[in-house]
Coordinates of C-alpha atoms and ligand atoms in Angstrom, one line a residue:
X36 CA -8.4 25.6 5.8
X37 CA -7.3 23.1 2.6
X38 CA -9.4 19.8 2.9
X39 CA -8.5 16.1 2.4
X40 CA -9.9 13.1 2.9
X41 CA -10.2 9.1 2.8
X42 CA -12.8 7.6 0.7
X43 CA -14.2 4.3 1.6
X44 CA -16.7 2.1 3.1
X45 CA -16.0 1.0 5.9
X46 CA -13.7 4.0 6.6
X47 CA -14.4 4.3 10.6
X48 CA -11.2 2.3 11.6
X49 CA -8.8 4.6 9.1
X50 CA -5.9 6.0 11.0
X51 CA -4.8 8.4 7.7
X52 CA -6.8 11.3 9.6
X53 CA -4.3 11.0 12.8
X54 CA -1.4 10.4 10.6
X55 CA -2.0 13.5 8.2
X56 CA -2.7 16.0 11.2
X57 CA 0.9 14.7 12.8
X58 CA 2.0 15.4 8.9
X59 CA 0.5 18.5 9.0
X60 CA 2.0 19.8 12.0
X61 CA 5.5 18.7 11.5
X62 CA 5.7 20.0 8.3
X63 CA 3.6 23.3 9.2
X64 CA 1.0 22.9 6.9
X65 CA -2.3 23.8 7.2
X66 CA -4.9 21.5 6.8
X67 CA -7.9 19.1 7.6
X68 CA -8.2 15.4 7.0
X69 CA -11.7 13.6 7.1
X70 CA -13.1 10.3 7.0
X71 CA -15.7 10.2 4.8
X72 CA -17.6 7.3 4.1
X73 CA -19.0 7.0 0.7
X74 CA -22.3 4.4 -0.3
X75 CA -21.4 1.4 -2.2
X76 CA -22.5 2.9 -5.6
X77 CA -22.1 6.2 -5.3
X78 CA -18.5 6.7 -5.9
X79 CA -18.1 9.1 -8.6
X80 CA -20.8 11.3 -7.2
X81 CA -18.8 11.4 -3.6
X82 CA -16.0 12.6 -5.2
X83 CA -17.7 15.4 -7.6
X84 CA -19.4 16.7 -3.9
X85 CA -16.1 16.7 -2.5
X86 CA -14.4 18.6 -4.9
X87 CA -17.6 20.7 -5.0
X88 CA -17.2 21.4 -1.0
X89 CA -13.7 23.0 -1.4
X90 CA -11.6 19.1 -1.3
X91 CA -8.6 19.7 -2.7
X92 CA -7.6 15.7 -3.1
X93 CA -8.4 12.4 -1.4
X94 CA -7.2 9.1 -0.6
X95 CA -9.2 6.5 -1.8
X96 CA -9.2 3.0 0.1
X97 CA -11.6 -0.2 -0.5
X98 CA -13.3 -1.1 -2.4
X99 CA -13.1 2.3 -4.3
X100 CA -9.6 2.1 -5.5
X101 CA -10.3 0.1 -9.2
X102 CA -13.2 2.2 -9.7
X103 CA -10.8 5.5 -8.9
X104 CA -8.7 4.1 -11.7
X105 CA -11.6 4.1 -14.0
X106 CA -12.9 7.3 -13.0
X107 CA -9.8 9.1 -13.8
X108 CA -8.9 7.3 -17.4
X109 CA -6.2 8.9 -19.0
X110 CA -5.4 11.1 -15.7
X111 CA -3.6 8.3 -14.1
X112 CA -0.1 8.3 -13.5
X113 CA 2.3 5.4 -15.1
X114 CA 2.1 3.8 -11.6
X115 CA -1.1 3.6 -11.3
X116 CA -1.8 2.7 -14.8
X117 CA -0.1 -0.4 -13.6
X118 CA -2.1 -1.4 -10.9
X119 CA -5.0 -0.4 -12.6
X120 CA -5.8 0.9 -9.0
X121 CA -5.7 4.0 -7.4
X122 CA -5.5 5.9 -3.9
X123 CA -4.5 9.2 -4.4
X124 CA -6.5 11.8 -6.1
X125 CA -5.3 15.4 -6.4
X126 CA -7.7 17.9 -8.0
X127 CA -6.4 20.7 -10.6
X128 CA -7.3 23.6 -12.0
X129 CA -10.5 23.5 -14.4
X130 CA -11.6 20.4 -13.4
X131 CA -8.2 18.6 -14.0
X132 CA -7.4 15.5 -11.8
X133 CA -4.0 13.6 -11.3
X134 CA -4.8 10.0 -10.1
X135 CA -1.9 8.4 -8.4
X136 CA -1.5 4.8 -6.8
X137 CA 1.3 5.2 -3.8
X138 CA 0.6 2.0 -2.0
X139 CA 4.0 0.4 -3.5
X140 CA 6.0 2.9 -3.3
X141 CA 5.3 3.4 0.3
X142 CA 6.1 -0.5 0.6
X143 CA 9.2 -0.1 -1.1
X144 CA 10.0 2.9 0.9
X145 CA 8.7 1.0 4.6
X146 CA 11.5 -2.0 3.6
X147 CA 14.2 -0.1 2.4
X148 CA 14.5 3.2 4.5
X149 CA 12.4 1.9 7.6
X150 CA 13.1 -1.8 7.7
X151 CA 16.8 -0.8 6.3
X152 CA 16.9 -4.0 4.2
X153 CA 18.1 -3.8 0.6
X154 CA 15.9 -5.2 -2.2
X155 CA 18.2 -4.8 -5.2
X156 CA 19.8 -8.2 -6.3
X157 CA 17.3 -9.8 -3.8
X158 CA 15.0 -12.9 -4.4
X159 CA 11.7 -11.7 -3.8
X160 CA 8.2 -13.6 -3.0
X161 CA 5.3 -11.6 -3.6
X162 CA 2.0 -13.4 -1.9
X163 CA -1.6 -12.2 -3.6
X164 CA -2.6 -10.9 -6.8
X165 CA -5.6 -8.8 -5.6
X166 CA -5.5 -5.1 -5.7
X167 CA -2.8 -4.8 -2.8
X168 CA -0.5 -7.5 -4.5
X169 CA -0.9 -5.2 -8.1
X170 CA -0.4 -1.7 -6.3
X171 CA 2.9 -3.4 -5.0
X172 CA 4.2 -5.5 -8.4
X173 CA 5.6 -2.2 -10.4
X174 CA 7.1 -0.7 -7.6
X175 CA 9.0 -3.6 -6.5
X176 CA 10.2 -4.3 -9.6
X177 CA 12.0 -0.9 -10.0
X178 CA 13.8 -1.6 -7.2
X179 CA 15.6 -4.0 -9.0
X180 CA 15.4 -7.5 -7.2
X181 CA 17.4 -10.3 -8.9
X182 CA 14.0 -12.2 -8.9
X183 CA 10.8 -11.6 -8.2
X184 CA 8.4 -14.4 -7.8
X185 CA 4.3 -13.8 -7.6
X186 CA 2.3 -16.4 -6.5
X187 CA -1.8 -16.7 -5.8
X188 CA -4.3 -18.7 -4.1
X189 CA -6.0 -18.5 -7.9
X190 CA -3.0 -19.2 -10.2
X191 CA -4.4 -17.6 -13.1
X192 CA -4.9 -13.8 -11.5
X193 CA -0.7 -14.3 -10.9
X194 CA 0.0 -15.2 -14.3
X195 CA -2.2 -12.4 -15.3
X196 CA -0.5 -9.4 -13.5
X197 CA 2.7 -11.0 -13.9
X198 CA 1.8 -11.0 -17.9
X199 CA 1.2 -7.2 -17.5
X200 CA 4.3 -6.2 -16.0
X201 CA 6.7 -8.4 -17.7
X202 CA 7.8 -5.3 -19.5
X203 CA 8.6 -3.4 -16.6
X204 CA 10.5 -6.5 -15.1
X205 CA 12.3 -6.5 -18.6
X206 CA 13.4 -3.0 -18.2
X207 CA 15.0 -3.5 -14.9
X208 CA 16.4 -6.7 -15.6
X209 CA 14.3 -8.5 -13.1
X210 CA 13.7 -12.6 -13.8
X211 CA 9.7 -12.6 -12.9
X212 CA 8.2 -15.4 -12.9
X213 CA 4.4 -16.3 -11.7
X214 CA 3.8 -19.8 -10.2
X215 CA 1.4 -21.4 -7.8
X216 CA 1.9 -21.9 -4.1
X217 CA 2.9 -25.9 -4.6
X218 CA 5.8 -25.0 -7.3
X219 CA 7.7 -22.6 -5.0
X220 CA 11.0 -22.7 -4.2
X221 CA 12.4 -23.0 -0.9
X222 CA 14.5 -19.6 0.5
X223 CA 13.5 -16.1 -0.1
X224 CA 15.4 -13.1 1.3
X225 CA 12.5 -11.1 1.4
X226 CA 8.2 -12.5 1.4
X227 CA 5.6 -10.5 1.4
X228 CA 2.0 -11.4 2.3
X229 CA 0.1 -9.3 0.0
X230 CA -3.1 -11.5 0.7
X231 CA -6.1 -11.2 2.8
X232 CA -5.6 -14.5 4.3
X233 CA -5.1 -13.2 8.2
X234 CA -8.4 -12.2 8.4
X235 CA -9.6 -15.6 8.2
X236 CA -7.2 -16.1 11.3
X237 CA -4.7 -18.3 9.0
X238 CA -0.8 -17.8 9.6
X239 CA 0.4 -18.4 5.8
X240 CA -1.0 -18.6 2.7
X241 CA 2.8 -20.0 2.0
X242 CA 4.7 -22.7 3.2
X243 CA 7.7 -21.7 5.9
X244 CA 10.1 -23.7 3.4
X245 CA 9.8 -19.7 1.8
X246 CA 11.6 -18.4 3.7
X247 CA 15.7 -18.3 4.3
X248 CA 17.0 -18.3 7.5
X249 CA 16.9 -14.5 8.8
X250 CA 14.4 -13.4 5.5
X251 CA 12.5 -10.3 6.0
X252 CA 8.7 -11.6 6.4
X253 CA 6.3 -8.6 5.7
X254 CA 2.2 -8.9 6.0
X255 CA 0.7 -5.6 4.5
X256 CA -1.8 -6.2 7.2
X257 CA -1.3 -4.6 10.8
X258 CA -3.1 -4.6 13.8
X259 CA -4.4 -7.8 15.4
X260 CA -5.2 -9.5 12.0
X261 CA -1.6 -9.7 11.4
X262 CA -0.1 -11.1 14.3
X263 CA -0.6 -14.9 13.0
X264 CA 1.4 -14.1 10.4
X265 CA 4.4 -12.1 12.3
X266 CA 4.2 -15.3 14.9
X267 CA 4.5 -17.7 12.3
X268 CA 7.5 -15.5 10.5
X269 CA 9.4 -15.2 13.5
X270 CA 9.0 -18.9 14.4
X271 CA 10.5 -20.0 11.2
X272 CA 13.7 -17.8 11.8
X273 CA 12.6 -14.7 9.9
X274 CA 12.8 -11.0 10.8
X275 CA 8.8 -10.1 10.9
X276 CA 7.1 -6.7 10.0
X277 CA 3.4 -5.7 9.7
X278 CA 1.9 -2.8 7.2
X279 CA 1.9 -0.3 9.4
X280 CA 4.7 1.6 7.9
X281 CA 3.8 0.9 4.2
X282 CA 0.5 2.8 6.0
X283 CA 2.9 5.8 7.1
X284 CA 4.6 5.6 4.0
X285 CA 2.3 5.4 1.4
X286 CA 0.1 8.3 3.2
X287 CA 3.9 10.2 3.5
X288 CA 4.0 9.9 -0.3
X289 CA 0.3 11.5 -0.9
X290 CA 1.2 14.1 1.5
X291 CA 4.4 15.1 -0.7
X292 CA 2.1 15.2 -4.2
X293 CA -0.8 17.6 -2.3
X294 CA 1.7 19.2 -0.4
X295 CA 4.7 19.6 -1.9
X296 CA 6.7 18.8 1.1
X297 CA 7.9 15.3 2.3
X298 CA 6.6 14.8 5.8
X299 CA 9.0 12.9 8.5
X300 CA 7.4 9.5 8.0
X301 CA 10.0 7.4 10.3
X302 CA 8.8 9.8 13.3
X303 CA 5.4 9.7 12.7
X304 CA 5.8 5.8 12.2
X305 CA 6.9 5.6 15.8
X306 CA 4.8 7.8 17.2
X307 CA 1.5 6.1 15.5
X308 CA 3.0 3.0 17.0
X309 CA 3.4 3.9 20.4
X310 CA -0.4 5.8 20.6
X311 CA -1.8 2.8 19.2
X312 CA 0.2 0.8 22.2
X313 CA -1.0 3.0 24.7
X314 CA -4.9 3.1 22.8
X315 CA -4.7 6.9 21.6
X316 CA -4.6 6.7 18.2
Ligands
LIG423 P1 -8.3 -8.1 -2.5 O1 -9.6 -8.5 -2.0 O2 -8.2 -7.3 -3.7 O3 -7.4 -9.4 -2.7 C1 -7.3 -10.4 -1.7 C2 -6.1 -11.3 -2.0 O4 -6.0 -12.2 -0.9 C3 -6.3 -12.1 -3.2 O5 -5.0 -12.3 -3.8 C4 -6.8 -13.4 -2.7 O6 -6.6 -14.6 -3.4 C5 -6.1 -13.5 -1.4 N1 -6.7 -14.3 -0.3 C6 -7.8 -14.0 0.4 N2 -8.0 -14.9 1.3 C7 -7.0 -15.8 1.2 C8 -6.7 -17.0 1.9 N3 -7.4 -17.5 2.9 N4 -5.6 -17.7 1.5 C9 -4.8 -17.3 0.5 N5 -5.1 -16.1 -0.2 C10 -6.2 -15.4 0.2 O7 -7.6 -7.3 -1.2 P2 -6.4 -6.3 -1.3 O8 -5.4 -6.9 -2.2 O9 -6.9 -5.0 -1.5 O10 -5.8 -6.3 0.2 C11 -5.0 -7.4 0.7 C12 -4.5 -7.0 2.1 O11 -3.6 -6.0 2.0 C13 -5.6 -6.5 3.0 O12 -5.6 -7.2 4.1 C14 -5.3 -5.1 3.2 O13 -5.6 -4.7 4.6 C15 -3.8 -5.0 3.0 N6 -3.4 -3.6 2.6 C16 -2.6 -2.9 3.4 C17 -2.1 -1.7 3.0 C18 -1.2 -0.9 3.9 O14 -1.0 0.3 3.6 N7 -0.6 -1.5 4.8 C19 -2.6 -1.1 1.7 C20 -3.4 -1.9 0.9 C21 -3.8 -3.2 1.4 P3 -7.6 -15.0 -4.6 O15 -7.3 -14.1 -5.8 O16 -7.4 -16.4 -4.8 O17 -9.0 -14.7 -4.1

């Protein structure tokens, strides 16, 4: 049977296993899915055993991700090159490796086809500049918002990955501008908390002047962690949405590169949703 897997430590609470199986058999594919958890420094070793045991690819989730881009060097795609992250590695032939970053795709993908909200010619806030906030930047960008604004609790990591994509933001004809959290404007159409601020239990790293009446308010977190967040949005008049389909998504869009075949990720969206409701998944 073909193997994958998630790299990462911790790695216990991953649901990619349950949602690649449901991939799997929707899309009659043959495969298995592991955790695997992988020591603190021993990174590139875990993934020369894994290819060594038959892996054909992996996902690779924190704190691996910038040392997955490092790893692979001039094997990563544009995307990824980008980030300078990666979560997706697909093993070739003679050794080759394609290192691919789908986390923003899959966000782009969660708001546009899941969400059904439009982000082209939209006034964007992206929250965080860690390595969620630059998986997310390029993607976004293509999707041609009028603006895109990043902010940062630390200015100077914003202005940095803003600095690094201004020529992507060029390209697309996107005004991006990096600023910190007090210089924001008031009214977005669309926020997203790319931070890791709900796990210390706070609602916003933002303030709600952010956000336009009826703005989509996304945390990249889901679970518990994020309901603060999704209170806070919806309290302020905003349509709220947790990462669990950039989750779906982004594992849809690793699925497709290994596979070859795009899996049904708004199904398997609900479904995950509803087992996780009813404590299955
Ligand atoms: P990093 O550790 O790389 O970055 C953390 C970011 O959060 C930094 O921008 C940091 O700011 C900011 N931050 C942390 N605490 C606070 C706070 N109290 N107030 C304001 N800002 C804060 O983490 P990641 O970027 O990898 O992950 C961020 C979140 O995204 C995680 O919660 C993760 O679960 C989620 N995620 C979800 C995915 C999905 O598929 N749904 C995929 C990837 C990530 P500073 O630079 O100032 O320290």
């Amino acid at each position: 049977m073909d193997r994958y897997g998630v790299m990462g430590n911790p790695v216990a609470h991953s649901r990619s296993p349950w949602i690649h199986h449901r991939f799997a058999q929707l899309t009659g594919q043959d495969l298995r899915y592991e955790r695997l958890l992988v020591p603190l420094d021993g990174f590139a070793r875990a993934v020369q055993d894994w290819r060594e045991q038959g892996g054909l690819g992996c996902n690779v989730t924190v704190p691996f991700k910038f040392e997955a881009a490092a790893l692979a060097g001039a094997q990563l795609t544009e995307r990824a090159q980008l980030a300078g992250a990666c979560n997706t590695l697909c093993f070739e032939a003679e050794g080759g490796l394609r290192a691919d970053n789908t986390d923003g795709i899959g966000l782009v993908r969660d708001i546009t086809l899941q969400a059904g909200v439009v982000l082209a010619g939209r006034r964007v806030l992206l929250v965080g500049a860690g390595g969620a906030g630059a998986g997310v930047l390029g993607p976004l960008l293509q999707a041609q918002p009028a603006s895109l604004t990043l902010t940062n609790r630390s200015p100077a990591k914003a202005d940095a990955l803003a600095a690094r994509h201004a020529p992507v933001a060029r390209r697309h004809g996107v005004l991006l501008r990096a600023c910190g959290i007090d210089a924001l404007d008031r009214g977005y159409d669309i926020v997203i908390n790319a931070t890791a601020s709900s796990l210390g239990g706070a609602d916003s790293p933002v303030p709600a002047s952010v956000l336009r009446e009826g703005a989509l308010a996304c945390d990249l977190m889901y679970g518990p962690s994020a309901q603060p967040f999704l209170d806070w949005a919806a309290r302020h008049g905003a349509v709220p949405r947790d990462g669990l389909g950039m989750l779906v998504e982004q594992a849809a869009e690793s699925f497709a590169l290994w596979r070859g075949v795009r899996p049904p990720a708004g199904q398997v969206l609900r479904e995950l949703r509803a087992a996780l409701a009813a404590g299955t998944a």
